[in-house]
PDB file of C-alpha atoms and ligand atoms in Angstrom:
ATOM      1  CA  UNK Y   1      -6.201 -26.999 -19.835  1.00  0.00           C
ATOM      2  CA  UNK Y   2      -2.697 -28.895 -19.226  1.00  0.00           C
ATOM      3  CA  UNK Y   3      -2.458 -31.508 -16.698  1.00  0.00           C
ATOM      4  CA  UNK Y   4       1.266 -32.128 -15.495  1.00  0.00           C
ATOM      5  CA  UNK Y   5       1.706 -35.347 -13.467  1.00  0.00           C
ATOM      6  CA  UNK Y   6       5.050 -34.831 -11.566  1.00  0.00           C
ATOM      7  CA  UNK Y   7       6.861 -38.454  -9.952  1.00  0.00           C
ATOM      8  CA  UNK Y   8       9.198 -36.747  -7.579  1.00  0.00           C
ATOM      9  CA  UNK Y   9      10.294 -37.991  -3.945  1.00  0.00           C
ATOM     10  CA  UNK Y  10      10.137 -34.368  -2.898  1.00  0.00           C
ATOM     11  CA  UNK Y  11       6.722 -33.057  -3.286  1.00  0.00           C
ATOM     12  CA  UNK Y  12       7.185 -30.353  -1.340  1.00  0.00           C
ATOM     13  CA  UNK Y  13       9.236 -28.735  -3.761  1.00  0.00           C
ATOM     14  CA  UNK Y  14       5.722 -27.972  -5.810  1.00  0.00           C
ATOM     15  CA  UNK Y  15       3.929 -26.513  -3.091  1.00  0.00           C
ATOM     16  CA  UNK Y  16       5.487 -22.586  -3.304  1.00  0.00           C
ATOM     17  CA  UNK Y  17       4.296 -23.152  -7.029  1.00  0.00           C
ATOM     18  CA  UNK Y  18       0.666 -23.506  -5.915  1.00  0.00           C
ATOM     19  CA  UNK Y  19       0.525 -20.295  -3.460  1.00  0.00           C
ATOM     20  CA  UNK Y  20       2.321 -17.965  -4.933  1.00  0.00           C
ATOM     21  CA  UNK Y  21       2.372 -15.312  -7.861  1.00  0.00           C
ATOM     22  CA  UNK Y  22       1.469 -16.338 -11.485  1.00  0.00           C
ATOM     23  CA  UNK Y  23       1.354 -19.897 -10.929  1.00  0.00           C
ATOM     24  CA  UNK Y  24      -0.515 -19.369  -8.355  1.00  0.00           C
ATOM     25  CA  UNK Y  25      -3.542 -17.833 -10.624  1.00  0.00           C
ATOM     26  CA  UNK Y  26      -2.741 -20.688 -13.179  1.00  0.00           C
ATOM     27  CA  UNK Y  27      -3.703 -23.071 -10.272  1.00  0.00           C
ATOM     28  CA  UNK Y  28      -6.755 -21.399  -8.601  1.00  0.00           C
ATOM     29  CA  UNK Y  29      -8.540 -20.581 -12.079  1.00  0.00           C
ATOM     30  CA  UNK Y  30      -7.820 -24.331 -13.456  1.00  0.00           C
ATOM     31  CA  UNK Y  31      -5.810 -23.307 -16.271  1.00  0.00           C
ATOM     32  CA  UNK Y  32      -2.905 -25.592 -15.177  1.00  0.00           C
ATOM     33  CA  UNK Y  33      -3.408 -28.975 -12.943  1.00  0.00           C
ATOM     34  CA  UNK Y  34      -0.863 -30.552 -11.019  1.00  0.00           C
ATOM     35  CA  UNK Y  35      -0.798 -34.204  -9.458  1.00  0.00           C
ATOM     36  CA  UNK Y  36       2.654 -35.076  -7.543  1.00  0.00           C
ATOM     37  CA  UNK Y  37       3.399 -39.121  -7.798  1.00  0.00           C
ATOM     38  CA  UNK Y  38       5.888 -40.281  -4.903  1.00  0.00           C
ATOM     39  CA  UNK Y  39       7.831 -43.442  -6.448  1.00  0.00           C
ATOM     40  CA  UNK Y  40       8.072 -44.800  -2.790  1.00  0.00           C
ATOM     41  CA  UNK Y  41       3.982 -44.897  -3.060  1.00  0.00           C
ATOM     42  CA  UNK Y  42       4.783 -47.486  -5.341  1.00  0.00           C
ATOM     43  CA  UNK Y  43       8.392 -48.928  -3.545  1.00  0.00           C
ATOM     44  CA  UNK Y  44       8.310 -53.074  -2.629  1.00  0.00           C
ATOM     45  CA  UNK Y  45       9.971 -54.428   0.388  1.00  0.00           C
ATOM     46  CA  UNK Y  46      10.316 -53.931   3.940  1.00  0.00           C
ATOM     47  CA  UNK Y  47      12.137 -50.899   3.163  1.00  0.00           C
ATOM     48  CA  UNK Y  48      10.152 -49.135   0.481  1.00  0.00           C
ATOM     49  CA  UNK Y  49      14.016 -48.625  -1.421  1.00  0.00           C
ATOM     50  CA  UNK Y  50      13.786 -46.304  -4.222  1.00  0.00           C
ATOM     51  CA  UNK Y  51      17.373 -46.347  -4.931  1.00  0.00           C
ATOM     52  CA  UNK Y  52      20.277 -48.428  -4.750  1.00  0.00           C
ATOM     53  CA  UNK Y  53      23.847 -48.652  -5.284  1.00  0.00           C
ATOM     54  CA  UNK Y  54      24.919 -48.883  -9.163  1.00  0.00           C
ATOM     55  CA  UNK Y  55      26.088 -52.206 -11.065  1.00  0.00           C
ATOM     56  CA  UNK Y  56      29.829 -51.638 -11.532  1.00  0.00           C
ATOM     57  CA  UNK Y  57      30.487 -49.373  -8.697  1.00  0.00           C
ATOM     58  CA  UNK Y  58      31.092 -45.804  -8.437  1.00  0.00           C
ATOM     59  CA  UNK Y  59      29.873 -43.350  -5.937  1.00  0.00           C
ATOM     60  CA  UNK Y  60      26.228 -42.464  -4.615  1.00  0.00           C
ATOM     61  CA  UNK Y  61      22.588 -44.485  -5.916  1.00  0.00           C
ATOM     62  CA  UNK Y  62      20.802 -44.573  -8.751  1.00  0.00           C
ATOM     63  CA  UNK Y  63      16.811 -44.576  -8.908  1.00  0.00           C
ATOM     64  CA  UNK Y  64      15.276 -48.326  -8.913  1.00  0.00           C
ATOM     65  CA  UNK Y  65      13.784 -48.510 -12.496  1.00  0.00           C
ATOM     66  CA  UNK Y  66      10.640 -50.544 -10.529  1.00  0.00           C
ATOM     67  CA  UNK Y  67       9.121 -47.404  -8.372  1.00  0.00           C
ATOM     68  CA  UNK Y  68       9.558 -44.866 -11.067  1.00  0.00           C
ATOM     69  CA  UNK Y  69       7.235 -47.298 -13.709  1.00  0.00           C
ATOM     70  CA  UNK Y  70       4.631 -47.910 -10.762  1.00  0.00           C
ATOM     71  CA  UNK Y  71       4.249 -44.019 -10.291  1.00  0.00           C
ATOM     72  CA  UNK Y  72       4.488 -43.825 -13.965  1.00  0.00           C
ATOM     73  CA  UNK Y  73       1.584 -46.192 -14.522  1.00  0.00           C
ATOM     74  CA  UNK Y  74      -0.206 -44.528 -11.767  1.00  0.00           C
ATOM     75  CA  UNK Y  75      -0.272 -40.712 -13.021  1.00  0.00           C
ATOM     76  CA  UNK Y  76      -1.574 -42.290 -16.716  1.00  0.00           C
ATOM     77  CA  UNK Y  77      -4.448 -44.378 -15.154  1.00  0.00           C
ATOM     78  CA  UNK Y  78      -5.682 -41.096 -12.999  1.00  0.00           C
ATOM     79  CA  UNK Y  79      -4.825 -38.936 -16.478  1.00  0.00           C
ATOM     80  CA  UNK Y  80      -6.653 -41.613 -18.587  1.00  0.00           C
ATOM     81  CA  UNK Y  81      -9.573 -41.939 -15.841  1.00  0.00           C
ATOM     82  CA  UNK Y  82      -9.794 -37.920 -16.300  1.00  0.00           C
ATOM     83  CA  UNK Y  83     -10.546 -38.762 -19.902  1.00  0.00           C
ATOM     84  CA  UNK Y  84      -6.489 -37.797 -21.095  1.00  0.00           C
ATOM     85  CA  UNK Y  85      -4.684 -39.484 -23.900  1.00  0.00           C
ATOM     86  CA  UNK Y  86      -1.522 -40.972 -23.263  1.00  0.00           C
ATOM     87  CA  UNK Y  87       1.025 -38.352 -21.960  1.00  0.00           C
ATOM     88  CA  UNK Y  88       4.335 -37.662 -23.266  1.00  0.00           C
ATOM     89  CA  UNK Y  89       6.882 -38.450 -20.456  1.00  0.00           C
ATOM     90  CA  UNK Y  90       9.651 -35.775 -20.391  1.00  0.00           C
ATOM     91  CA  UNK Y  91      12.857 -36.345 -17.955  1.00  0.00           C
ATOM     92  CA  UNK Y  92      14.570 -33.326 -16.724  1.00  0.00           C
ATOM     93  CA  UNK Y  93      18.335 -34.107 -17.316  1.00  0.00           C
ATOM     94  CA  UNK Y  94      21.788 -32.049 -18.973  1.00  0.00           C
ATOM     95  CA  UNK Y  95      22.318 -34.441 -21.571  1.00  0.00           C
ATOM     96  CA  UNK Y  96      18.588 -33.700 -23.080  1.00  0.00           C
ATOM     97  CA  UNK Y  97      17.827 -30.717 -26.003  1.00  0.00           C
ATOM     98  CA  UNK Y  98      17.858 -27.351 -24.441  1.00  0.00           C
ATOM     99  CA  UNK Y  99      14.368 -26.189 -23.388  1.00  0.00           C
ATOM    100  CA  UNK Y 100      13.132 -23.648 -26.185  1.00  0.00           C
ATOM    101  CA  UNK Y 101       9.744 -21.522 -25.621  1.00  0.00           C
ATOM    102  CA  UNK Y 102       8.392 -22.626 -29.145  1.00  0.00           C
ATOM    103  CA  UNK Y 103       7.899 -26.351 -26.898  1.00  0.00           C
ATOM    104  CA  UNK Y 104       7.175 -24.296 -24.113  1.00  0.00           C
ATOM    105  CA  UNK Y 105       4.019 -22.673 -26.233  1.00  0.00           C
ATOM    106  CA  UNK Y 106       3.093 -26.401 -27.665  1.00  0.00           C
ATOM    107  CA  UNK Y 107       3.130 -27.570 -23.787  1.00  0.00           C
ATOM    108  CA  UNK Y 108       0.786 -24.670 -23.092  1.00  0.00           C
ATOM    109  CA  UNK Y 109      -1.568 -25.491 -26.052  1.00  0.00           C
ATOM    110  CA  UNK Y 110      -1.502 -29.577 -24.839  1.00  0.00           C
ATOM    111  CA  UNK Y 111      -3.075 -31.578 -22.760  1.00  0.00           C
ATOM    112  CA  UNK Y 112       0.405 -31.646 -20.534  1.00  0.00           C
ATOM    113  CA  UNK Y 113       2.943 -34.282 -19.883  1.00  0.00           C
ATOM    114  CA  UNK Y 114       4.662 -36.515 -17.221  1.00  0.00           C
ATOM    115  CA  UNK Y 115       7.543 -34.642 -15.781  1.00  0.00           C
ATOM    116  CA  UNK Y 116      10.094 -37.055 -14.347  1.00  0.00           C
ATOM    117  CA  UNK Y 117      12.060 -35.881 -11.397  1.00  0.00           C
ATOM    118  CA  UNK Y 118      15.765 -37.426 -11.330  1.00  0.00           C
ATOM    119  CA  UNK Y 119      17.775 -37.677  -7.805  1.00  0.00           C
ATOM    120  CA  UNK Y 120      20.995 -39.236  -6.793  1.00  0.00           C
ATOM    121  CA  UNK Y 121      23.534 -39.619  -9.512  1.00  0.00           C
ATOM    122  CA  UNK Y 122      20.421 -40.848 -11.868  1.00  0.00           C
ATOM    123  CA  UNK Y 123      17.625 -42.943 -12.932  1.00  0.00           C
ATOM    124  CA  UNK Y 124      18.284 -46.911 -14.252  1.00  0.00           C
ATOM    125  CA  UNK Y 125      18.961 -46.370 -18.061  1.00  0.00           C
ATOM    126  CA  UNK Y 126      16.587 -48.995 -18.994  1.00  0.00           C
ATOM    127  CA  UNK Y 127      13.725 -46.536 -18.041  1.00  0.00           C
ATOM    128  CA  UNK Y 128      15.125 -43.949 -19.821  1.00  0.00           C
ATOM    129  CA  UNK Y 129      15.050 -46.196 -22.704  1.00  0.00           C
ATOM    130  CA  UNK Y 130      11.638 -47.485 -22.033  1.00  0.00           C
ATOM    131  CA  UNK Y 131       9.481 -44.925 -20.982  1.00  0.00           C
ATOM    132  CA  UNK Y 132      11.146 -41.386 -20.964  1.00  0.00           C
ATOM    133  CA  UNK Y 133       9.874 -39.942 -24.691  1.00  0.00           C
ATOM    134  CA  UNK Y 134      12.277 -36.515 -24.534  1.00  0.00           C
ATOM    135  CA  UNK Y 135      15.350 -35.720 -21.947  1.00  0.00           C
ATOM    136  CA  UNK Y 136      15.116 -31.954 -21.429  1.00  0.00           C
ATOM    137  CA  UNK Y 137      18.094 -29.614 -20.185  1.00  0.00           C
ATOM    138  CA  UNK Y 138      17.629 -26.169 -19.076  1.00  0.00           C
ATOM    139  CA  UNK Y 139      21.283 -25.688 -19.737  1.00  0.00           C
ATOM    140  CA  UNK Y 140      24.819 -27.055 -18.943  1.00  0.00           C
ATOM    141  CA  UNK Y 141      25.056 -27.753 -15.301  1.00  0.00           C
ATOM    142  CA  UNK Y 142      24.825 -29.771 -13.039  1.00  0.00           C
ATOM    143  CA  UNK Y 143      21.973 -29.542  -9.935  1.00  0.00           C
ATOM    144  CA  UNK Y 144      20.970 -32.402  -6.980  1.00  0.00           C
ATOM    145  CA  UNK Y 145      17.635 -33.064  -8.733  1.00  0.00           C
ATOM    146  CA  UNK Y 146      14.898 -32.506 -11.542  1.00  0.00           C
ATOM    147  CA  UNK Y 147      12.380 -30.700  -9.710  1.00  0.00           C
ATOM    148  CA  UNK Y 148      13.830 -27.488 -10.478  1.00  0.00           C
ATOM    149  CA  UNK Y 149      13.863 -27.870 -13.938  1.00  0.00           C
ATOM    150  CA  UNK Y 150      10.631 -29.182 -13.232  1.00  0.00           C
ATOM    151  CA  UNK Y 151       9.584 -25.594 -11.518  1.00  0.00           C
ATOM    152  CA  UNK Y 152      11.179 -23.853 -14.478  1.00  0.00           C
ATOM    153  CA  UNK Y 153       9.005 -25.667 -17.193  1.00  0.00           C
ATOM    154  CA  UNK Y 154       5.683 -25.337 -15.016  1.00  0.00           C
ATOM    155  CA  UNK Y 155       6.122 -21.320 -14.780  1.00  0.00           C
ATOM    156  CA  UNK Y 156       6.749 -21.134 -18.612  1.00  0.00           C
ATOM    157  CA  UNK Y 157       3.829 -22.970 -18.792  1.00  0.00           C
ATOM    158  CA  UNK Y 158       1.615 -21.410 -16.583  1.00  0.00           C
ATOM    159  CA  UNK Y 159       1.846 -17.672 -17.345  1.00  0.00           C
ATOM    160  CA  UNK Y 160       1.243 -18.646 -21.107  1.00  0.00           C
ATOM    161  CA  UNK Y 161      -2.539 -19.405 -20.085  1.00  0.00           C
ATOM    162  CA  UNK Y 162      -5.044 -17.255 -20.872  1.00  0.00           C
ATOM    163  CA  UNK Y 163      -6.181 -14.735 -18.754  1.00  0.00           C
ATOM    164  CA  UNK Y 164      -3.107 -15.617 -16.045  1.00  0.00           C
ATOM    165  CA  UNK Y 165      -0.908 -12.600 -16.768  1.00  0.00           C
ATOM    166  CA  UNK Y 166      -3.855  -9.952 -16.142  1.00  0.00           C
ATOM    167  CA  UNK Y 167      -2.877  -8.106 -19.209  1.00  0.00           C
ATOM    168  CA  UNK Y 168      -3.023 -10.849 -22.409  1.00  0.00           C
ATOM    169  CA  UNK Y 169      -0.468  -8.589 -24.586  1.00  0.00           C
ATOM    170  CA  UNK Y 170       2.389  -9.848 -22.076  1.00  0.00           C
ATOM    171  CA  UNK Y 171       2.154 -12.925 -23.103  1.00  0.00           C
ATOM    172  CA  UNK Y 172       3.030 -12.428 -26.868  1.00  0.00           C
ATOM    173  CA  UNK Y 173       4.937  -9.376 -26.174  1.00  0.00           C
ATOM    174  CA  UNK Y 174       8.009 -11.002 -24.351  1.00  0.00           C
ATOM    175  CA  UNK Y 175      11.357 -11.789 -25.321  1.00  0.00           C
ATOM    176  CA  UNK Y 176      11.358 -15.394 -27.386  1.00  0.00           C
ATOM    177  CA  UNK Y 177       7.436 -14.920 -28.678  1.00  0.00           C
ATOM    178  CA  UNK Y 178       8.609 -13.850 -31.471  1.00  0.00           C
ATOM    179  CA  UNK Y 179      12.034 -15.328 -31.261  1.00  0.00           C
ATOM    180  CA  UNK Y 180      14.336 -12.834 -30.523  1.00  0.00           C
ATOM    181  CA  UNK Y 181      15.727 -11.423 -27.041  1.00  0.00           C
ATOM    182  CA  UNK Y 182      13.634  -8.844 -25.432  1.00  0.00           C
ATOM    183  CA  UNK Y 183      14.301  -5.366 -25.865  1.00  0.00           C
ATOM    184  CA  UNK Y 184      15.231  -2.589 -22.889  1.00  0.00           C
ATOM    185  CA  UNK Y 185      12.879  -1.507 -20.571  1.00  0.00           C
ATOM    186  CA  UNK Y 186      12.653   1.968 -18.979  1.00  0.00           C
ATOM    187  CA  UNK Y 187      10.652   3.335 -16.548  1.00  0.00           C
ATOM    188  CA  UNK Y 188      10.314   6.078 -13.950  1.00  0.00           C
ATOM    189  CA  UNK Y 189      12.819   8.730 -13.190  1.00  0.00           C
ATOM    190  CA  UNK Y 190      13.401  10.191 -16.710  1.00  0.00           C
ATOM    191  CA  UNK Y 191      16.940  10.696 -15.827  1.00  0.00           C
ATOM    192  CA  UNK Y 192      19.004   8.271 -13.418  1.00  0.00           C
ATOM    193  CA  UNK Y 193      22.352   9.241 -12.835  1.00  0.00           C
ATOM    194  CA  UNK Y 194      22.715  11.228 -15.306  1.00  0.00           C
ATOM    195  CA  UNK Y 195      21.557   8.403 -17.631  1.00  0.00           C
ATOM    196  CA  UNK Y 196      18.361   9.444 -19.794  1.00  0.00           C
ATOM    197  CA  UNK Y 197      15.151   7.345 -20.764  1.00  0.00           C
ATOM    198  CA  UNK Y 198      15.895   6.706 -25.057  1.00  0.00           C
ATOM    199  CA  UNK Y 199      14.000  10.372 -26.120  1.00  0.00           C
ATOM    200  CA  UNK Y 200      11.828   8.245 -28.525  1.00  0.00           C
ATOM    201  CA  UNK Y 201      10.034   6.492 -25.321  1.00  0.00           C
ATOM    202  CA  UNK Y 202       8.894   9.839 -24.530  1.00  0.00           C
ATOM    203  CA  UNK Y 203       7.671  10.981 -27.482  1.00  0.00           C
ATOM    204  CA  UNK Y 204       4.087   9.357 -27.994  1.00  0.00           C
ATOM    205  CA  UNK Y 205       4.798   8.069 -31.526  1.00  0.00           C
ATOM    206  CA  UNK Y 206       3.508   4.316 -30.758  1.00  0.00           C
ATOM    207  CA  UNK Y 207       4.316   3.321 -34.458  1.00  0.00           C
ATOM    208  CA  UNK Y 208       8.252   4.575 -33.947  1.00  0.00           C
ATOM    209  CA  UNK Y 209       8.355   3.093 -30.378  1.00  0.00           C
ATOM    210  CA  UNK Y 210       6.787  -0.493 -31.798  1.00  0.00           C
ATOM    211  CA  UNK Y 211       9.747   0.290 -34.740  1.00  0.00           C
ATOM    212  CA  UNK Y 212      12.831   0.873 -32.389  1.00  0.00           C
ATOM    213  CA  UNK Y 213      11.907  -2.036 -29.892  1.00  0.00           C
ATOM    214  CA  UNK Y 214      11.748  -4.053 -32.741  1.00  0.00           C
ATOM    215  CA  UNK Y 215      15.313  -2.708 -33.726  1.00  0.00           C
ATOM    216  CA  UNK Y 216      16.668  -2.803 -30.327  1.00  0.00           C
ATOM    217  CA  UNK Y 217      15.620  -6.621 -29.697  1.00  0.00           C
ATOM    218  CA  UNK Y 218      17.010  -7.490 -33.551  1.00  0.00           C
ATOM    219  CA  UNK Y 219      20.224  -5.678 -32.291  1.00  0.00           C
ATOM    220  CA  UNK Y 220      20.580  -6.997 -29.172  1.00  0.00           C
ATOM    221  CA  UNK Y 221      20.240 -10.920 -30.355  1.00  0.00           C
ATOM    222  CA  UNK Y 222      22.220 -10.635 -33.409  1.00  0.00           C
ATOM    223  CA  UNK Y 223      25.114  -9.036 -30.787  1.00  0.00           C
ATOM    224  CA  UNK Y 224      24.901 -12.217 -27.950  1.00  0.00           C
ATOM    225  CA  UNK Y 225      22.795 -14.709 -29.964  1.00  0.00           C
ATOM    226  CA  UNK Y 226      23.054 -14.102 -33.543  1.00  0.00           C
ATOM    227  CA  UNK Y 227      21.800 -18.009 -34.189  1.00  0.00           C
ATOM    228  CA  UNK Y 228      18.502 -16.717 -32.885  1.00  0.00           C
ATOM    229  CA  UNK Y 229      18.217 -14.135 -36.064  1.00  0.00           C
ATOM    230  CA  UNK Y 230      19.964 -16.309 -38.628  1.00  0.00           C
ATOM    231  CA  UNK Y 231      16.636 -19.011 -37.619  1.00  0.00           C
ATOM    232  CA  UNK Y 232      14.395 -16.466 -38.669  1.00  0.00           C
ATOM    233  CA  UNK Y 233      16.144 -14.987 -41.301  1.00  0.00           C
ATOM    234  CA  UNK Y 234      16.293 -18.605 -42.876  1.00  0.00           C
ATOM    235  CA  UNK Y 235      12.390 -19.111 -41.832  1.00  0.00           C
ATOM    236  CA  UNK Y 236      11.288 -16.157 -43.499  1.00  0.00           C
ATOM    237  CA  UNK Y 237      10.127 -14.170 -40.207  1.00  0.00           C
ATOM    238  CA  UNK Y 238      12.191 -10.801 -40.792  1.00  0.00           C
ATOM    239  CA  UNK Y 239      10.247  -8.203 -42.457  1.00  0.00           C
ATOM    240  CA  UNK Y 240      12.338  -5.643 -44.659  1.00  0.00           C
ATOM    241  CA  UNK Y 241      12.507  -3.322 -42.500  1.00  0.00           C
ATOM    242  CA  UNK Y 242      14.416  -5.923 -40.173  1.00  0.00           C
ATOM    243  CA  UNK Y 243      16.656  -7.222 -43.137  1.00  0.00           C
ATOM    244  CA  UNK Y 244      17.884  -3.541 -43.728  1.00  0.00           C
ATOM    245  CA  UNK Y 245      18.962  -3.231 -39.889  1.00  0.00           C
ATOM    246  CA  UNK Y 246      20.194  -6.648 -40.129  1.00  0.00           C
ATOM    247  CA  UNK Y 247      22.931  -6.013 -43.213  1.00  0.00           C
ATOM    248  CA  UNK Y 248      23.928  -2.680 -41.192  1.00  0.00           C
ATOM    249  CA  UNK Y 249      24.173  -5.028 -38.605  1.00  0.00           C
ATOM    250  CA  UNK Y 250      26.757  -7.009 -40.651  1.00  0.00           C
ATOM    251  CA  UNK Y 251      27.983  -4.216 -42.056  1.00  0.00           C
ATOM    252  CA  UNK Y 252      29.470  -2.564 -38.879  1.00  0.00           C
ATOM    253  CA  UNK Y 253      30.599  -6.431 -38.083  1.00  0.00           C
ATOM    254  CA  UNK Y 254      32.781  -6.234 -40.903  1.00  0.00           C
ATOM    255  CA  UNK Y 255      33.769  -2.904 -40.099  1.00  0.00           C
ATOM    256  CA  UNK Y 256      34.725  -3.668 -36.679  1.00  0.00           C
ATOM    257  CA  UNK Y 257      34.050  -7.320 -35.578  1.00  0.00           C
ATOM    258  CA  UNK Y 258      34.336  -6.431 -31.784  1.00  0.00           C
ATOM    259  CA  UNK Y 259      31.478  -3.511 -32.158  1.00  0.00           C
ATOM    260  CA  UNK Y 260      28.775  -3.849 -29.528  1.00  0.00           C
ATOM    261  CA  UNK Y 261      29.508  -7.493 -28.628  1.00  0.00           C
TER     262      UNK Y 261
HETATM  263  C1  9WO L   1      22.562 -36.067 -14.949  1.00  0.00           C
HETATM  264  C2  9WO L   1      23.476 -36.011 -15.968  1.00  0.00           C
HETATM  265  C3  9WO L   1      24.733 -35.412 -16.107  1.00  0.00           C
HETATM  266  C4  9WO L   1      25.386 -35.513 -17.338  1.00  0.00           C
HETATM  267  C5  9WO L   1      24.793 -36.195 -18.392  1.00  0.00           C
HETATM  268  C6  9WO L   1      23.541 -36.787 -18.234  1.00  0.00           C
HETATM  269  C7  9WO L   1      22.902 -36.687 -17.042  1.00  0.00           C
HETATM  270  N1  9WO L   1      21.688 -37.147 -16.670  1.00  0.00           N
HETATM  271  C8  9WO L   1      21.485 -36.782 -15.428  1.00  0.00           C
HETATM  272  C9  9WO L   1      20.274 -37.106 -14.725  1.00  0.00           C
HETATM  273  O1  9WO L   1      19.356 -37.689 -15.253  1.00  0.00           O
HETATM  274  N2  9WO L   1      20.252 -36.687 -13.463  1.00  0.00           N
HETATM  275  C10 9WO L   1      19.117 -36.855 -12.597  1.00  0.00           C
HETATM  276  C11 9WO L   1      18.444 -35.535 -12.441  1.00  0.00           C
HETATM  277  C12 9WO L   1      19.593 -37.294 -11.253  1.00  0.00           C
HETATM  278  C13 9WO L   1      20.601 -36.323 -10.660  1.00  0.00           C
HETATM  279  C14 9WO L   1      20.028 -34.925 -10.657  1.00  0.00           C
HETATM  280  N3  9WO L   1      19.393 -34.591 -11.891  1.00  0.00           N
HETATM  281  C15 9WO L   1      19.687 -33.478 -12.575  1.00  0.00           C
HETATM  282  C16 9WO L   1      18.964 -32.893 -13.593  1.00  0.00           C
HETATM  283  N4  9WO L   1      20.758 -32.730 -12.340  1.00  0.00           N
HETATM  284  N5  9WO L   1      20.767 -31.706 -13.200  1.00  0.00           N
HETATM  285  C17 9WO L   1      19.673 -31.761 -13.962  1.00  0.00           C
HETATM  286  C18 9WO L   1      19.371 -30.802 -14.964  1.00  0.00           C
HETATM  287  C19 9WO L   1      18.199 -30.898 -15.683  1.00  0.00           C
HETATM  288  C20 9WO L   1      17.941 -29.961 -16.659  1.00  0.00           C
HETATM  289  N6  9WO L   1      18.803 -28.966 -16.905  1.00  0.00           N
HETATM  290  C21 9WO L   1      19.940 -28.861 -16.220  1.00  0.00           C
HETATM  291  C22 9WO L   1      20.247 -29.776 -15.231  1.00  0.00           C
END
């Protein structure tokens, strides 16, 4: 159901996306459209610039504010032709909020957005202002364009559609569905250098395995990301069972406040 409208000067950076693996599927079944916009398409002058050197000096170009608003016009007459509302236009850039899969799942459930594809050192500030709705990091660093991030949010996307992942339990099953870091996974040999499979795994009790995955992914985020539990302790979303872990949790902490991290 999504439609993503990508304005990128490197296409080709999509194309791996549409014949390969789990986007793949996305793409072939219709789940997930994509429709690349090339700012040049829409670049004036003899030279078709889509950059050019910034106001005050400094190294490197920024992108022409002009080019990026007539491929951003462009992708919303072809969306609203398709019979879309208005997209939300999201710009892939450090200094937005920190990509979270709760957006990720509202993306999935939407009719899609307008990903904007930074190069150079940036993009004129007055489209920012203008047209970009939400700046979106994937984390703090630093890379030569947006269409990875790009990549990254498509994927997310994609294997959230139904029927893409084969088995539909993935889906809700993974790490972040439910707000918390995934638990450990074990599979074949039962013993790998000298290091056994958890005895529980093997014991067929699906009620105790659902139980100490549950424990093991409340563990393991309160250890490296304990603002991930503390969110849904606040929202309500532990269960007793989890509360009881979670002040033996902060028990040992108190105990010994380098345990386990
Ligand atoms: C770069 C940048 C650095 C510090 C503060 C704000 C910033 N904005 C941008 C920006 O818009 N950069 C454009 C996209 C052009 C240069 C390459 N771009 C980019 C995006 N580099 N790194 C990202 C990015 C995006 C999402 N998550 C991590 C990095």
């Amino acid at each position: 159901m999504p439609r993503f409208d990508v304005l990128t000067l490197f296409a080709g950076y999509f194309e791996p996306l549409r014949s390969q693996g789990i986007c793949r599927r996305a793409f072939d079944s219709g789940a997930l459209q994509l429709h690349a916009w090339n700012p040049r398409d829409h670049a004036s002058g003899a030279h078709r610039s889509v950059d050019d050197r910034p106001y005050g000096g400094g190294p490197g170009m920024v992108m022409l504010a002009e080019p990026l608003l007539g491929a951003l016009r462009a992708a919303q007459a072809a969306r609203a032709a398709a019979g879309l509302r208005e997209a939300p236009v999201l710009l892939f850039s450090p200094a937005g909020r920190v990509l979270r899969q709760a957006e990720v799942q509202r993306l999935a459930g939407s009719e899609g957005a307008v990903l904007v594809c930074g190069r150079y050192e940036g993009v004129d500030q007055r489209f920012v202002d203008r047209y970009v709705d939400q700046e979106v990091s994937l984390g703090d660093f630093v890379l030569s364009g947006g269409e990875i991030p790009a990549m990254a949010l498509l994927d997310a996307v994609a294997r959230l559609q139904p029927g893409v992942l084969g088995d539909e339990q993935s889906a809700l099953q993974d790490s972040f569905s439910d707000g918390l870091l995934d638990c450990p996974h074990y599979t074949r040999p039962p013993v790998f250098e000298e290091v056994e499979v958890p005895p529980v795994l093997l014991g067929g009790d699906h009620a105790r395995i659902a139980r100490w995955r549950r424990d093991r992914m409340l563990e393991l985020s309160w250890r490296r990301r304990p603002e991930l539990v503390l969110e849904l302790e606040r929202a309500g979303r532990l269960d007793r069972h989890d509360l009881r872990l979670l002040q033996l949790l902060r028990a040992q902490d108190a105990q010994d406040p380098t345990a386990g991290a």
